[in-house]
Structure formats: structure tokens, C-alpha cells
Amino acid sequence: MDIDLQLFKNIMAEARHNDDLLDSFSPNQFKSKERLINHIRDLLIVGTNSEIVILGGWYGSILIPAFKEVKRITLIDSNKEVISIAKNRLFNHYNNVDFITSDVFHKDRKGRIQNANLIINTSCEHMRSMKELELDTEAYFAYQSNNMLKIEGHINCVYDLDDFKKQLPDNAKVLIEDEIKDDRGTRFLLIGKYDKSNI
């Protein structure tokens, strides 16, 4: 097992005064992201030449280390403070990660997103439907949402997998669907691929 001691030290130093960072490593966060990571690994769609974009990525706490072997990871989040901490205090020793403070739907971000091999969004409940990205790409995607309507900031929850699928664009083909039970509700996972021919 390859342990990143520098990252561990960075996390420990920051977590002493940052409960929000600790929450990003909660058992529920680990459980849902581990399921996503394992499905992606099983599909064999990520390699050293891959470029991954993480939408609404928070600190990138679990996903960035999980895919650290790839060519490039771009994390986009609208929270300036979170991005600053991730860039300058947590992953400052990673040379293959770009951090962007922005709304993921901003037109200037579209090129970066659609040029990725894999688009990850584990925060679909916090933003508009992925259908609104209108991507012209053949990238794979891994999206998560949930039915936790009472949590602050959850503006776009779904009731089940079928409801979640309605938020995908017409050119998205689902390869894997999964449900992850949480002590607050259920997280829904859709993994698939965009098909340019069906735009």
C-alpha cells in the first residue's frame, strides 16, 4: 500500500482547526466515494495518461489521492476558501492537480470539462442538472446525488435512480448504477459514457 505521508501530515495540521475538512473524511464520505472508485477501477477506464475533472470537488480529500497516478486532475469548486486550502495546504506537493474557483457551469470551464477522459461529480445535489452542461464529448462520467432533502445546500436532490437518470443528457449511456445507504438517506451513483453521435 502506497501511503502519502506528506499528505497525511498536511491533513493532520489543517484538521486541528478545520472541522469542515474532517467532515470530508467522514465514514459516509469514505463509503460513497470508495464505491465510486472501485467501480471506476473495475471498468479499467483510468490510466496514467488520463485527465480527470472533478466538479464541485470540495477539498478533493478522497478522490485526488485515489487517482494520483493520472496525467492531470482538475478540481472545480465555487468555494474560494476551500480551493485555497486544498491547493496551498493539502495537495501543494502534487504537481498534476489544477484547482479552479468557479461555477462549474461557467462557459469558460466547458472546454476543460469536455476535454477530460473522466468527469466526476459527487455533489450533484448541490447544483443544477448535469444535463445543462451540454457537453460535446466521449468522456466517461461518474455522478452521485442523494435523497437528503433536509440538508442545507442540497438544492437538487433526487428520489431514486430513475429520477437521477432524468438529469442526464440524452447522449449519456449508463453502464453502472448503484445505491449507497447513508445514515441520513441514500446516495445514488451513475457511471457511464457520453456518446457524441447522439447529441
XYZ file of N, CA and C in Angstrom:
597
model
N 0.851 -1.198 0.000
C 0.000 0.000 0.000
C 0.885 1.245 0.000
N 0.627 2.162 -0.926
C 1.408 3.375 -1.063
C 0.805 4.477 -0.192
N 1.478 4.803 0.909
C 0.974 5.802 1.845
C 1.670 7.135 1.579
N 0.894 8.165 1.383
C 1.419 9.504 1.153
C 1.571 10.187 2.511
N 2.771 10.082 3.080
C 2.997 10.625 4.417
C 2.888 12.145 4.449
N 3.317 12.799 3.368
C 3.223 14.256 3.339
C 1.768 14.714 3.364
N 0.921 14.020 2.599
C -0.498 14.361 2.610
C -1.079 14.123 3.998
N -0.709 13.032 4.618
C -1.206 12.731 5.969
C -0.807 13.843 6.946
N 0.437 14.302 6.867
C 0.901 15.393 7.734
C 0.118 16.675 7.454
N -0.107 16.958 6.178
C -0.854 18.161 5.810
C -2.273 18.122 6.347
N -2.914 16.957 6.232
C -4.283 16.796 6.724
C -4.330 16.987 8.238
N -3.395 16.371 8.945
C -3.369 16.478 10.408
C -3.169 17.933 10.851
N -2.284 18.648 10.163
C -2.030 20.043 10.525
C -3.263 20.907 10.299
N -3.941 20.714 9.177
C -5.114 21.525 8.845
C -6.330 21.135 9.675
N -6.486 19.852 9.952
C -7.686 19.353 10.640
C -7.754 19.782 12.100
N -6.632 20.213 12.660
C -6.635 20.653 14.057
C -7.576 21.837 14.285
N -7.805 22.611 13.247
C -8.675 23.783 13.390
C -9.710 23.873 12.258
N -9.983 22.748 11.592
C -10.898 22.772 10.454
C -11.824 21.557 10.494
N -12.967 21.730 11.159
C -13.931 20.631 11.259
C -14.538 20.286 9.907
N -14.624 21.264 9.015
C -15.176 21.030 7.683
C -14.310 20.027 6.919
N -12.999 20.154 7.057
C -12.094 19.196 6.425
C -12.303 17.804 7.005
N -12.441 17.715 8.314
C -12.697 16.420 8.944
C -13.965 15.785 8.399
N -14.990 16.599 8.168
C -16.247 16.089 7.634
C -16.055 15.489 6.248
N -15.097 16.022 5.479
C -14.850 15.484 4.140
C -14.236 14.088 4.186
N -13.781 13.675 5.366
C -13.235 12.329 5.560
C -14.159 11.457 6.415
N -15.416 11.847 6.554
C -16.351 11.098 7.401
C -16.585 9.693 6.855
N -17.048 8.772 7.693
C -17.348 7.407 7.219
C -18.309 7.390 6.026
N -19.317 8.278 6.042
C -20.257 8.332 4.919
C -19.567 8.772 3.636
N -18.666 9.757 3.736
C -17.917 10.209 2.561
C -17.023 9.094 2.026
N -16.342 8.404 2.922
C -15.478 7.306 2.506
C -16.277 6.201 1.821
N -17.389 5.838 2.413
C -18.200 4.736 1.890
C -18.688 5.026 0.476
N -19.210 6.226 0.254
C -19.776 6.541 -1.059
C -18.682 6.716 -2.114
N -17.593 7.347 -1.746
C -16.516 7.566 -2.721
C -15.733 6.287 -2.996
N -15.593 5.436 -1.990
C -14.925 4.155 -2.211
C -15.692 3.315 -3.234
N -17.014 3.326 -3.155
C -17.832 2.574 -4.104
C -17.616 3.108 -5.524
N -17.602 4.425 -5.657
C -17.364 5.051 -6.958
C -15.977 4.678 -7.490
N -14.968 4.794 -6.653
C -13.588 4.476 -7.048
C -13.472 3.028 -7.495
N -14.059 2.119 -6.743
C -13.973 0.692 -7.080
C -14.646 0.379 -8.408
N -15.799 0.997 -8.664
C -16.479 0.780 -9.947
C -15.621 1.294 -11.109
N -15.021 2.464 -10.929
C -14.173 3.015 -11.982
C -12.969 2.116 -12.227
N -12.369 1.627 -11.169
C -11.231 0.712 -11.311
C -11.645 -0.565 -12.049
N -12.809 -1.084 -11.720
C -13.292 -2.315 -12.364
C -13.529 -2.116 -13.861
N -13.916 -0.914 -14.261
C -14.176 -0.626 -15.673
C -12.888 -0.417 -16.472
N -11.770 -0.245 -15.766
C -10.461 -0.065 -16.430
C -10.464 1.141 -17.371
N -11.023 2.239 -16.915
C -11.145 3.421 -17.777
C -10.169 4.532 -17.393
N -9.334 4.305 -16.386
C -8.381 5.318 -15.938
C -6.965 4.765 -15.987
N -6.061 5.553 -16.584
C -4.659 5.165 -16.654
C -3.759 6.368 -16.460
N -2.474 6.177 -16.648
C -1.511 7.250 -16.401
C -1.652 8.412 -17.382
N -2.280 8.203 -18.523
C -2.479 9.279 -19.499
C -3.847 9.941 -19.386
N -4.624 9.535 -18.398
C -5.982 10.063 -18.248
C -5.989 11.475 -17.677
N -7.009 12.226 -18.065
C -7.271 13.533 -17.472
C -8.660 13.492 -16.841
N -8.718 13.845 -15.573
C -9.956 13.779 -14.802
C -10.355 15.173 -14.363
N -11.641 15.471 -14.478
C -12.187 16.711 -13.932
C -13.167 16.347 -12.826
N -13.006 16.983 -11.680
C -13.892 16.761 -10.538
C -14.712 18.026 -10.336
N -16.012 17.914 -10.480
C -16.917 19.059 -10.362
C -17.443 19.168 -8.936
N -17.443 20.381 -8.386
C -17.910 20.551 -7.015
C -17.123 19.671 -6.072
N -15.795 19.696 -6.219
C -14.938 18.699 -5.577
C -14.603 18.899 -4.120
N -15.086 20.028 -3.516
C -14.795 20.305 -2.115
C -13.277 20.353 -1.946
N -12.704 19.628 -1.004
C -11.245 19.619 -0.818
C -10.552 18.595 -1.723
N -11.321 17.719 -2.349
C -10.707 16.631 -3.114
C -10.092 15.575 -2.218
N -10.505 15.567 -0.965
C -9.852 14.787 0.084
C -9.601 13.326 -0.261
N -10.597 12.658 -0.801
C -10.508 11.219 -1.062
C -10.222 10.943 -2.529
N -10.824 11.703 -3.422
C -10.709 11.407 -4.849
C -9.337 11.738 -5.435
N -8.732 12.840 -5.020
C -7.422 13.191 -5.582
C -6.372 12.128 -5.266
N -6.215 11.709 -4.017
C -5.228 10.649 -3.746
C -5.553 9.322 -4.436
N -6.845 9.056 -4.621
C -7.250 7.789 -5.236
C -6.812 7.694 -6.689
N -6.721 8.835 -7.364
C -6.360 8.841 -8.788
C -5.074 9.629 -9.051
N -4.186 9.636 -8.089
C -2.992 10.483 -8.186
C -2.039 10.074 -9.304
N -2.229 8.882 -9.876
C -1.319 8.417 -10.930
C -1.647 8.999 -12.298
N -2.797 9.667 -12.437
C -3.214 10.127 -13.763
C -2.389 11.335 -14.210
N -2.506 11.652 -15.474
C -1.754 12.770 -16.058
C -2.160 14.108 -15.450
N -3.470 14.339 -15.314
C -3.951 15.623 -14.833
C -5.297 15.479 -14.142
N -5.433 16.118 -12.989
C -6.705 16.230 -12.283
C -7.036 17.715 -12.181
N -8.236 18.076 -12.577
C -8.712 19.449 -12.408
C -9.903 19.416 -11.469
N -9.805 20.143 -10.366
C -10.903 20.219 -9.404
C -11.514 21.611 -9.490
N -12.821 21.660 -9.729
C -13.539 22.925 -9.836
C -14.557 23.021 -8.706
N -14.471 24.103 -7.944
C -15.426 24.323 -6.861
C -15.627 25.822 -6.702
N -16.813 26.219 -6.298
C -17.132 27.643 -6.192
C -16.665 28.259 -4.875
N -16.216 27.422 -3.930
C -15.804 27.907 -2.616
C -14.324 28.290 -2.640
N -14.056 29.589 -2.642
C -12.685 30.103 -2.758
C -11.805 29.651 -1.602
N -12.345 29.651 -0.394
C -11.555 29.270 0.780
C -11.157 27.796 0.731
N -12.099 26.951 0.353
C -11.829 25.516 0.247
C -10.762 25.245 -0.806
N -10.889 25.900 -1.952
C -9.906 25.726 -3.020
C -8.517 26.164 -2.549
N -8.444 27.262 -1.834
C -7.164 27.769 -1.343
C -6.508 26.773 -0.385
N -7.295 26.191 0.511
C -6.758 25.212 1.459
C -6.269 23.967 0.732
N -7.083 23.470 -0.196
C -6.698 22.265 -0.939
C -5.424 22.496 -1.741
N -5.336 23.639 -2.394
C -4.194 23.943 -3.265
C -2.917 24.223 -2.481
N -3.037 25.007 -1.412
C -1.844 25.516 -0.736
C -1.448 24.769 0.532
N -2.375 23.989 1.095
C -2.057 23.324 2.367
C -2.160 21.802 2.318
N -3.028 21.280 1.454
C -3.207 19.823 1.414
C -2.403 19.177 0.296
N -2.609 19.650 -0.925
C -2.014 18.998 -2.096
C -0.934 19.864 -2.753
N -0.245 20.667 -1.954
C 0.790 21.545 -2.506
C 2.004 20.770 -3.031
N 2.079 19.482 -2.725
C 3.182 18.660 -3.235
C 2.755 17.810 -4.434
N 1.535 18.001 -4.916
C 1.053 17.317 -6.112
C 1.268 18.239 -7.321
N 1.967 17.748 -8.319
C 2.267 18.562 -9.496
C 1.264 18.398 -10.634
N 0.336 17.458 -10.493
C -0.583 17.156 -11.588
C -2.033 17.549 -11.282
N -2.213 18.479 -10.341
C -3.566 18.888 -9.955
C -3.733 20.390 -10.165
N -4.801 20.771 -10.869
C -5.177 22.174 -11.031
C -6.433 22.436 -10.204
N -6.433 23.535 -9.488
C -7.597 23.920 -8.695
C -8.183 25.196 -9.286
N -9.488 25.172 -9.554
C -10.159 26.316 -10.161
C -11.352 26.717 -9.300
N -11.384 27.989 -8.921
C -12.541 28.524 -8.201
C -13.528 29.060 -9.220
N -14.657 28.374 -9.357
C -15.631 28.765 -10.378
C -16.915 27.980 -10.214
N -17.975 28.515 -10.788
C -19.194 27.751 -11.011
C -18.903 26.767 -12.147
N -19.216 25.509 -11.965
C -18.878 24.507 -12.987
C -19.623 24.753 -14.300
N -20.710 25.539 -14.254
C -21.484 25.810 -15.460
C -20.985 27.055 -16.199
N -19.973 27.705 -15.669
C -19.429 28.889 -16.331
C -18.877 28.494 -17.693
N -19.173 29.295 -18.699
C -18.817 28.940 -20.078
C -17.312 28.740 -20.274
N -16.490 29.420 -19.475
C -15.045 29.281 -19.616
C -14.526 27.936 -19.110
N -15.355 27.205 -18.379
C -14.935 25.910 -17.837
C -15.310 24.757 -18.758
N -16.187 25.015 -19.717
C -16.730 23.943 -20.537
C -15.648 23.190 -21.316
N -14.683 23.936 -21.888
C -13.621 23.287 -22.647
C -12.806 22.344 -21.804
N -12.431 22.777 -20.613
C -11.653 21.927 -19.712
C -12.423 20.669 -19.343
N -13.711 20.820 -19.106
C -14.533 19.675 -18.699
C -14.668 18.672 -19.833
N -15.025 19.128 -21.027
C -15.313 18.185 -22.100
C -14.059 17.577 -22.718
N -12.881 18.109 -22.403
C -11.642 17.514 -22.891
C -11.090 16.452 -21.952
N -11.760 16.231 -20.838
C -11.329 15.208 -19.881
C -11.718 13.812 -20.368
N -11.014 12.805 -19.873
C -11.376 11.407 -20.125
C -12.473 10.937 -19.173
N -12.486 11.527 -17.974
C -13.451 11.140 -16.953
C -13.907 12.385 -16.205
N -15.225 12.543 -16.086
C -15.829 13.651 -15.348
C -16.493 13.074 -14.108
N -16.080 13.559 -12.947
C -16.634 13.076 -11.672
C -17.390 14.213 -10.994
N -18.585 13.904 -10.520
C -19.337 14.853 -9.716
C -20.059 14.077 -8.619
N -19.549 14.194 -7.393
C -20.201 13.532 -6.258
C -21.093 14.502 -5.497
N -21.358 15.660 -6.101
C -22.133 16.723 -5.445
C -23.292 17.203 -6.298
N -23.893 16.318 -7.073
C -24.969 16.743 -7.982
C -26.137 17.386 -7.245
N -26.331 17.012 -5.994
C -27.435 17.585 -5.221
C -27.211 19.067 -4.893
N -25.985 19.549 -5.084
C -25.648 20.931 -4.754
C -25.745 21.877 -5.948
N -26.106 21.364 -7.112
C -26.057 22.221 -8.305
C -27.127 21.837 -9.321
N -27.173 22.607 -10.389
C -28.122 22.328 -11.459
C -27.851 20.961 -12.089
N -28.811 20.502 -12.861
C -28.729 19.197 -13.514
C -27.533 19.100 -14.447
N -26.900 17.937 -14.483
C -25.776 17.696 -15.387
C -26.202 17.809 -16.852
N -27.473 17.686 -17.117
C -27.987 17.857 -18.480
C -27.672 19.253 -19.016
N -27.596 20.219 -18.112
C -27.379 21.606 -18.517
C -25.933 21.909 -18.920
N -25.017 20.969 -18.707
C -23.637 21.173 -19.154
C -23.531 21.134 -20.683
N -24.406 20.359 -21.314
C -24.458 20.254 -22.780
C -23.061 19.991 -23.362
N -22.472 18.874 -22.963
C -21.105 18.560 -23.373
C -21.053 17.825 -24.709
N -20.102 18.200 -25.531
C -19.817 17.523 -26.786
C -18.553 16.701 -26.575
N -18.706 15.503 -26.060
C -17.563 14.724 -25.601
C -17.857 13.237 -25.687
N -16.807 12.451 -25.581
C -16.947 10.992 -25.453
C -16.354 10.521 -24.134
N -16.328 11.404 -23.172
C -15.756 11.095 -21.863
C -16.659 10.154 -21.078
N -16.036 9.465 -20.134
C -16.789 8.724 -19.131
C -17.234 9.702 -18.042
N -18.275 9.329 -17.319
C -18.727 10.157 -16.200
C -19.050 9.270 -15.009
N -18.943 9.849 -13.831
C -19.332 9.189 -12.587
C -20.010 10.247 -11.725
N -21.320 10.134 -11.583
C -22.102 11.153 -10.895
C -22.810 10.552 -9.682
N -22.843 11.326 -8.599
C -23.577 10.924 -7.409
C -24.524 12.033 -6.976
N -25.705 11.627 -6.544
C -26.653 12.535 -5.911
C -27.272 11.791 -4.733
N -28.258 12.388 -4.095
C -28.884 11.706 -2.957
C -30.296 12.224 -2.736
N -30.968 11.587 -1.773
C -32.342 11.978 -1.439
C -32.422 12.700 -0.096
N -31.319 13.345 0.297
C -31.230 14.001 1.603
C -31.689 15.452 1.488
N -32.986 15.636 1.341
C -33.567 16.942 1.037
C -33.419 17.962 2.159
N -33.250 17.522 3.387
C -33.270 18.445 4.517
C -31.901 19.029 4.850
N -30.882 18.646 4.109
C -29.540 19.151 4.393
C -29.333 20.488 3.685
N -28.792 21.455 4.401
C -28.558 22.790 3.849
C -27.655 22.714 2.618
N -28.035 23.423 1.586
C -27.244 23.446 0.363
C -27.659 22.411 -0.662
N -28.517 21.485 -0.273
C -28.998 20.460 -1.201
C -30.180 21.034 -1.975
N -29.902 21.536 -3.156
C -30.924 22.228 -3.945
C -31.486 21.377 -5.082
N -30.903 20.193 -5.286
C -31.308 19.397 -6.460
C -31.249 17.905 -6.146
N -31.872 17.509 -5.042
C -31.882 16.094 -4.669
C -32.761 15.290 -5.629
N -32.587 13.976 -5.612
C -33.411 13.070 -6.405
C -34.024 12.031 -5.477
N -35.085 11.391 -5.952
C -35.795 10.437 -5.104
C -35.307 9.006 -5.297
N -34.796 8.703 -6.487
C -34.308 7.355 -6.767
C -33.432 7.401 -8.016
N -32.932 6.246 -8.437
C -32.048 6.186 -9.604
C -32.745 6.638 -10.881
N -34.009 6.271 -11.043
C -34.743 6.690 -12.245
C -34.877 8.203 -12.295
N -35.125 8.805 -11.141
C -35.212 10.259 -11.065
C -33.860 10.894 -11.420
N -32.790 10.287 -10.953
C -31.445 10.782 -11.229
C -31.111 10.682 -12.721
N -31.509 9.592 -13.339
C -31.231 9.404 -14.773
C -31.873 10.503 -15.625
N -32.977 11.053 -15.162
C -33.644 12.119 -15.905
C -32.790 13.385 -15.966
N -31.799 13.491 -15.088
C -30.928 14.657 -15.072
C -29.724 14.498 -16.011
N -29.599 13.341 -16.628
C -28.505 13.111 -17.568
C -28.890 13.623 -18.956
N -27.906 14.071 -19.724
C -28.216 14.463 -21.107
C -28.585 13.253 -21.949
N -29.198 13.491 -23.080
C -29.659 12.411 -23.940
C -28.515 11.559 -24.480
N -27.314 12.130 -24.569
C -26.179 11.387 -25.124
C -25.367 10.664 -24.054
N -25.943 10.477 -22.874
C -25.258 9.767 -21.792
C -25.784 8.335 -21.689
N -24.881 7.388 -21.818
C -25.235 5.972 -21.694
C -24.760 5.454 -20.343
N -25.682 4.937 -19.548
C -25.352 4.445 -18.210
C -24.796 3.023 -18.296
N -23.645 2.809 -17.673
C -23.013 1.491 -17.619
C -23.188 0.829 -16.261
N -23.178 1.635 -15.209
C -23.300 1.118 -13.843
C -24.221 2.032 -13.058
N -25.121 1.450 -12.303
C -25.932 2.205 -11.361
C -25.890 1.509 -10.015
N -25.867 2.304 -8.960
C -25.676 1.732 -7.629
C -26.336 2.637 -6.596
N -26.630 2.063 -5.440
C -27.177 2.817 -4.319
C -26.308 2.558 -3.098
N -26.011 3.620 -2.357
C -25.196 3.506 -1.160
C -25.996 4.057 0.010
N -26.285 3.215 0.969
C -27.054 3.644 2.127
C -26.192 4.509 3.038
N -26.804 5.556 3.552
C -26.147 6.530 4.403
C -27.011 6.640 5.658
N -26.440 7.068 6.771
C -27.269 7.174 7.975
C -28.269 8.335 7.890
N -28.201 9.091 6.770
C -29.157 10.185 6.563
C -30.068 9.953 5.376
N -29.841 8.892 4.617
C -30.635 8.630 3.418
C -29.893 7.698 2.480
N -30.054 7.907 1.182
C -29.424 7.055 0.176
C -28.696 7.910 -0.845
N -27.481 7.507 -1.176
C -26.730 8.144 -2.265
C -26.915 7.291 -3.518
N -27.074 7.955 -4.633
C -27.285 7.279 -5.908
C -26.084 7.533 -6.810
N -25.637 6.481 -7.483
C -24.432 6.549 -8.310
C -24.735 6.089 -9.728
N -24.367 6.920 -10.692
C -24.477 6.571 -12.108
C -23.106 6.740 -12.757
N -22.629 5.690 -13.399
C -21.372 5.741 -14.137
C -21.662 5.345 -15.575
N -21.116 6.110 -16.511
C -21.387 5.802 -17.905
C -20.467 6.556 -18.831
N -20.940 6.764 -20.058
C -20.125 7.423 -21.074
C -21.000 8.285 -21.962
N -20.468 9.447 -22.309
C -21.132 10.314 -23.276
C -20.872 9.794 -24.685
N -21.862 9.931 -25.534
C -21.759 9.476 -26.931
C -22.003 10.666 -27.845
N -20.943 11.116 -28.529
C -21.060 12.304 -29.391
C -22.063 12.106 -30.518
N -22.226 10.870 -30.952
C -23.102 10.614 -32.093
C -24.575 10.817 -31.761
N -24.890 10.880 -30.467
C -26.302 11.015 -30.068
C -26.664 12.410 -29.591
N -25.815 13.389 -29.900
C -26.103 14.760 -29.445
C -27.254 15.340 -30.267
